[in-house]
Structures are given as structure tokens and as C-alpha cells.
Short mmCIF file of C-alpha atoms in Angstrom, two decimals:
data_model
loop_
_atom_site.label_atom_id
_atom_site.label_comp_id
_atom_site.label_asym_id
_atom_site.label_seq_id
_atom_site.Cartn_x
_atom_site.Cartn_y
_atom_site.Cartn_z
CA ALA N 4 -62.21 28.28 -29.74
CA GLN N 5 -62.70 24.72 -28.66
CA SER N 6 -66.12 23.34 -29.51
CA VAL N 7 -68.19 20.19 -29.62
CA THR N 8 -70.53 19.35 -32.48
CA GLN N 9 -73.37 16.89 -32.15
CA LEU N 10 -74.87 16.03 -35.53
CA GLY N 11 -78.64 15.79 -35.35
CA SER N 12 -80.59 17.59 -32.68
CA HIS N 13 -83.20 14.83 -32.80
CA VAL N 14 -82.74 11.13 -33.55
CA SER N 15 -85.59 8.65 -33.71
CA VAL N 16 -85.14 4.87 -33.67
CA SER N 17 -87.38 1.87 -33.26
CA GLU N 18 -87.16 -0.25 -30.14
CA GLY N 19 -84.49 -2.90 -30.69
CA ALA N 20 -82.69 -0.90 -33.38
CA LEU N 21 -79.12 0.40 -33.24
CA VAL N 22 -78.59 3.75 -31.57
CA LEU N 23 -75.85 5.98 -33.02
CA LEU N 24 -75.34 9.49 -31.68
CA ARG N 25 -72.53 11.48 -33.24
CA CYS N 26 -70.01 13.76 -31.54
CA ASN N 27 -67.02 15.59 -32.99
CA TYR N 28 -64.66 17.94 -31.21
CA SER N 29 -62.46 20.67 -32.61
CA SER N 30 -59.00 20.56 -31.14
CA SER N 31 -55.54 19.40 -32.18
CA VAL N 32 -54.97 18.28 -28.61
CA PRO N 33 -57.09 15.26 -27.67
CA PRO N 34 -59.31 16.20 -24.78
CA TYR N 35 -60.99 14.12 -22.16
CA LEU N 36 -64.39 13.14 -23.56
CA PHE N 37 -67.69 12.50 -21.84
CA TRP N 38 -71.24 11.49 -22.65
CA TYR N 39 -74.00 12.57 -20.29
CA VAL N 40 -77.70 11.72 -20.38
CA GLN N 41 -80.48 13.99 -19.16
CA TYR N 42 -83.94 12.66 -18.43
CA PRO N 43 -86.83 15.16 -18.16
CA ASN N 44 -86.71 17.23 -14.98
CA GLN N 45 -83.50 15.55 -13.85
CA GLY N 46 -79.84 16.49 -13.72
CA LEU N 47 -77.20 15.18 -16.07
CA GLN N 48 -75.91 11.69 -15.42
CA LEU N 49 -72.59 10.38 -16.67
CA LEU N 50 -72.88 7.55 -19.20
CA LEU N 51 -69.18 7.08 -19.92
CA LYS N 52 -65.89 8.90 -20.34
CA TYR N 53 -62.63 8.61 -22.26
CA THR N 54 -59.49 9.52 -20.35
CA SER N 55 -56.69 8.32 -22.67
CA ALA N 56 -56.81 4.64 -21.77
CA ALA N 57 -58.69 2.21 -24.05
CA THR N 58 -60.22 3.89 -27.08
CA LEU N 59 -63.40 1.82 -26.82
CA VAL N 60 -65.19 2.82 -23.67
CA LYS N 61 -68.09 0.95 -22.14
CA GLY N 62 -70.62 2.77 -20.03
CA ILE N 63 -73.83 2.21 -18.19
CA ASN N 64 -77.09 0.88 -19.65
CA GLY N 65 -75.32 -0.92 -22.52
CA PHE N 66 -73.87 2.20 -24.15
CA GLU N 67 -70.36 2.42 -25.51
CA ALA N 68 -68.30 4.97 -27.42
CA GLU N 69 -65.13 4.84 -29.47
CA PHE N 70 -62.51 7.57 -29.50
CA LYS N 71 -61.08 8.09 -33.00
CA LYS N 72 -58.29 10.64 -32.93
CA SER N 73 -57.93 10.77 -36.72
CA GLU N 74 -61.60 11.69 -37.05
CA THR N 75 -61.75 13.81 -33.85
CA SER N 76 -64.87 11.83 -33.00
CA PHE N 77 -66.42 10.11 -30.00
CA HIS N 78 -69.69 8.63 -31.25
CA LEU N 79 -72.07 6.92 -28.82
CA THR N 80 -73.68 3.60 -29.72
CA LYS N 81 -76.01 1.01 -28.28
CA PRO N 82 -76.81 -2.19 -30.19
CA SER N 83 -80.47 -2.38 -29.24
CA ALA N 84 -82.58 0.59 -28.17
CA HIS N 85 -84.98 0.33 -25.27
CA MET N 86 -87.94 2.59 -24.57
CA SER N 87 -86.21 3.76 -21.39
CA ASP N 88 -83.33 5.18 -23.47
CA ALA N 89 -85.52 8.07 -24.60
CA ALA N 90 -83.75 11.15 -23.23
CA GLU N 91 -81.41 13.95 -24.25
CA TYR N 92 -77.75 13.07 -24.69
CA PHE N 93 -74.86 15.50 -24.37
CA CYS N 94 -71.28 15.08 -25.49
CA ALA N 95 -68.72 17.12 -23.57
CA VAL N 96 -64.97 17.72 -23.52
CA SER N 97 -62.49 18.84 -20.91
CA TYR N 98 -58.91 19.93 -21.37
CA GLY N 99 -57.78 19.76 -17.77
CA GLY N 100 -55.14 21.95 -16.23
CA SER N 101 -56.41 25.27 -14.95
CA GLN N 102 -59.41 25.02 -17.28
CA GLY N 103 -61.66 22.82 -15.23
CA ASN N 104 -64.95 23.21 -16.98
CA LEU N 105 -66.75 20.94 -19.42
CA ILE N 106 -67.58 22.23 -22.90
CA PHE N 107 -70.87 20.72 -24.04
CA GLY N 108 -72.44 20.09 -27.41
CA LYS N 109 -76.01 21.23 -28.03
CA GLY N 110 -77.40 17.80 -27.31
CA THR N 111 -79.30 15.15 -29.22
CA LYS N 112 -82.79 14.18 -28.22
CA LEU N 113 -83.35 10.46 -28.67
CA SER N 114 -86.85 9.15 -29.28
CA VAL N 115 -87.60 5.41 -29.24
CA LYS N 116 -90.65 4.16 -31.11
CA PRO N 117 -92.39 0.96 -30.00
CA ASP O 6 -73.39 10.05 -0.78
CA THR O 7 -76.60 12.02 -1.10
CA GLY O 8 -75.75 13.63 -4.41
CA VAL O 9 -75.68 17.29 -5.39
CA SER O 10 -78.71 19.23 -4.26
CA GLN O 11 -79.98 22.60 -5.45
CA ASN O 12 -82.56 24.95 -4.01
CA PRO O 13 -84.98 26.17 -5.00
CA ARG O 14 -85.91 23.91 -7.87
CA HIS O 15 -88.04 26.60 -9.49
CA LYS O 16 -88.02 30.38 -9.20
CA ILE O 17 -90.31 32.90 -10.85
CA THR O 18 -89.38 36.53 -10.45
CA LYS O 19 -90.09 39.90 -11.97
CA ARG O 20 -87.57 41.76 -14.06
CA GLY O 21 -85.29 43.87 -11.89
CA GLN O 22 -85.52 41.68 -8.80
CA ASN O 23 -82.55 39.90 -7.23
CA VAL O 24 -82.49 36.12 -6.88
CA THR O 25 -80.17 33.73 -5.07
CA PHE O 26 -79.69 30.03 -5.68
CA ARG O 27 -77.98 27.53 -3.44
CA CYS O 28 -75.98 24.42 -4.29
CA ASP O 29 -74.88 21.75 -1.82
CA PRO O 30 -72.19 19.57 -3.39
CA ILE O 31 -71.28 16.00 -2.57
CA SER O 32 -69.45 16.20 0.72
CA GLU O 33 -65.65 16.35 0.42
CA HIS O 34 -65.78 17.31 -3.26
CA ASN O 35 -63.27 20.11 -3.60
CA ARG O 36 -64.51 21.48 -6.93
CA LEU O 37 -67.88 23.09 -7.55
CA TYR O 38 -69.13 24.35 -10.91
CA TRP O 39 -72.04 26.50 -12.09
CA TYR O 40 -73.50 26.12 -15.58
CA ARG O 41 -76.45 27.69 -17.36
CA GLN O 42 -78.66 25.79 -19.78
CA THR O 43 -81.18 27.42 -22.10
CA LEU O 44 -83.79 25.64 -24.20
CA GLY O 45 -82.25 23.63 -27.03
CA GLN O 46 -78.70 24.21 -25.86
CA GLY O 47 -76.14 22.30 -23.88
CA PRO O 48 -74.99 23.58 -20.50
CA GLU O 49 -72.65 26.58 -20.68
CA PHE O 50 -69.96 27.11 -18.10
CA LEU O 51 -70.32 30.09 -15.76
CA THR O 52 -67.75 29.70 -13.00
CA TYR O 53 -66.01 27.21 -10.74
CA PHE O 54 -64.48 26.97 -7.29
CA GLN O 55 -61.69 24.88 -5.91
CA ASN O 56 -62.46 24.76 -2.23
CA GLU O 57 -63.37 28.38 -1.39
CA ALA O 58 -61.36 29.99 -4.19
CA GLN O 59 -63.16 31.07 -7.35
CA LEU O 60 -60.67 30.08 -10.03
CA GLU O 61 -62.35 30.89 -13.30
CA LYS O 62 -65.26 32.96 -14.58
CA SER O 63 -66.82 32.80 -18.02
CA ARG O 64 -67.52 35.87 -20.11
CA LEU O 65 -71.18 34.87 -19.69
CA LEU O 66 -70.91 35.86 -16.04
CA SER O 67 -71.75 39.55 -16.23
CA ASP O 68 -71.18 41.83 -13.27
CA ARG O 69 -74.80 41.26 -12.26
CA PHE O 70 -73.84 37.71 -11.34
CA SER O 71 -71.87 36.81 -8.25
CA ALA O 72 -71.00 33.45 -6.79
CA GLU O 73 -69.56 32.50 -3.45
CA ARG O 74 -68.44 29.35 -1.74
CA PRO O 75 -67.71 30.27 1.86
CA LYS O 76 -65.68 27.69 3.76
CA GLY O 77 -65.49 25.52 0.67
CA SER O 78 -68.82 23.82 1.26
CA PHE O 79 -72.11 25.01 -0.24
CA SER O 80 -72.20 27.71 -2.89
CA THR O 81 -74.60 30.50 -3.77
CA LEU O 82 -75.20 32.16 -7.11
CA GLU O 83 -76.84 35.58 -7.00
CA ILE O 84 -78.27 37.44 -9.95
CA GLN O 85 -78.95 41.13 -9.38
CA ARG O 86 -81.43 43.18 -11.39
CA THR O 87 -82.68 40.15 -13.31
CA GLU O 88 -83.46 40.44 -17.00
CA GLN O 89 -85.70 38.27 -19.16
CA GLY O 90 -82.59 36.89 -20.85
CA ASP O 91 -81.55 35.37 -17.52
CA SER O 92 -84.40 32.85 -17.79
CA ALA O 93 -82.69 29.47 -17.91
CA MET O 94 -81.87 26.34 -15.96
CA TYR O 95 -78.95 26.90 -13.59
CA LEU O 96 -76.99 23.71 -12.96
CA CYS O 97 -74.48 23.01 -10.24
CA ALA O 98 -71.93 20.21 -10.36
CA SER O 99 -69.20 18.98 -8.06
CA SER O 100 -66.13 16.82 -8.47
CA LEU O 101 -63.18 15.44 -6.57
CA GLY O 102 -59.76 16.31 -7.93
CA GLY O 103 -58.95 18.63 -10.77
CA GLY O 104 -57.03 17.05 -13.62
CA GLY O 105 -59.88 17.36 -16.10
CA GLN O 106 -60.71 13.68 -16.30
CA GLU O 107 -62.69 13.53 -13.09
CA THR O 108 -66.43 13.03 -13.26
CA GLN O 109 -68.61 16.05 -12.55
CA TYR O 110 -71.78 15.12 -10.69
CA PHE O 111 -74.73 17.35 -11.49
CA GLY O 112 -77.61 18.50 -9.36
CA PRO O 113 -81.22 18.66 -10.65
CA GLY O 114 -80.94 22.37 -11.43
CA THR O 115 -82.85 25.53 -10.57
CA ARG O 116 -85.22 26.70 -13.28
CA LEU O 117 -85.48 30.50 -13.35
CA LEU O 118 -88.25 32.37 -15.14
CA VAL O 119 -87.99 36.14 -15.30
CA LEU O 120 -91.26 37.86 -16.18
#
């Protein structure tokens, strides 16, 4: 079965430090890949997505992710963390066709220390 | 574009009762999805509609669950004879198109607590 693995359920960084959130998918067919962010008591908001164009994708709020087919990975990075980045981040995949749903990882909660 | 809205935002019910949730998608979005999210987990797919047709249902969607999208606009999700294991956040999302690469826009969710 297709699945998404997010390494680290909780990541803590200092303000100004690099943010790296890991995501790996299990499929021989490259899927469409998404990163969503969820702030407390809010719905999920799209940060960025990979749809088979450029492998380095830039998103909102200074985040970017790189699709690496050989590693089946789509890790999310931000050069300098801000306090407002504290939230839960979800990686998701979609395979299109008649299967329209997203398959989500378990999420990584990001804490930012002052 | 007013976004996806869901009502109610919170629902507390007793085991065995029926509950119904409503989702209003972004207007003109042809696809509407329901997901369930439990504590410490990512959202899990339940079902989706393309216009008024329900195209796919997850194995998670037991026969106590039913979803409708009359006229291809808003959707309702009903849970009959609720169980404590149904306690979760129920998320609705909508999208335009259907190739798999389109963005799904999520509502704020309905948090259900079954006592």
C-alpha cells in the first residue's frame, strides 16, 4: 500500500536556525507531492506542491522542498525559523486518476525556541 | 472566494446518537472530500464526490457512515449510532479539476466527541 513517512513527530529549533522536516513516500511511480501546515484550531493550508515540473519547489512563508526521485523524498526546508512557523506540518501524496484523495503522513510538530 | 466552511465546529454527543455535519465548498469546485483526523495522526481519507456523484469510499467508511452531495453543492456526512471510536476531527476539502495535482482547500473541521 502506498504510504508517506515523516521522520520525527516533533522537531524543535531555535529562532533563526535551519528548519528541516523529512518526508519519504513508498511508491515506484512518482506521485504528486504536497506539504500542508496546520495551525492550532485551523484547517490545513497548502505550503507548496510538486507536480512534475521543477524538482525544487518554492512555497509560501519562505519554505521550499526538493523532490529527489532516487531517494523517494520530498523534504521541507526553511533557512531561518521564525516564531510564527510553530505549527504541525503534513506531507501528502496523490496519484491522480480515479484515486483523487491525498495520503498523508502522521505529521511533524515544529516548535521554535526564542 | 470565502473558503471552505464546516458546521458545526464542535459536537458533543452520547454514544448511540446520530450526528450530521455539513460542508460548504468553495463555489464552483467540482470535487469535495471528507477526511478524518485523530490525535497524533494525519488526516485519513473517507470519501469524495465529483459534482453529485460519490466516486470513492474508504474502508474506514463503515455502513454507519453516509455522505451526500445533493445538486453538487454542499455535502453532509452522517454518522449513525455513534461510538466512542468515532471521536475525531472531521475535515472537508474541495478542489477544482481532478488530475491529482490540483490543490485541495480544507475547511476548519468539525470536532466530534462521543461520550
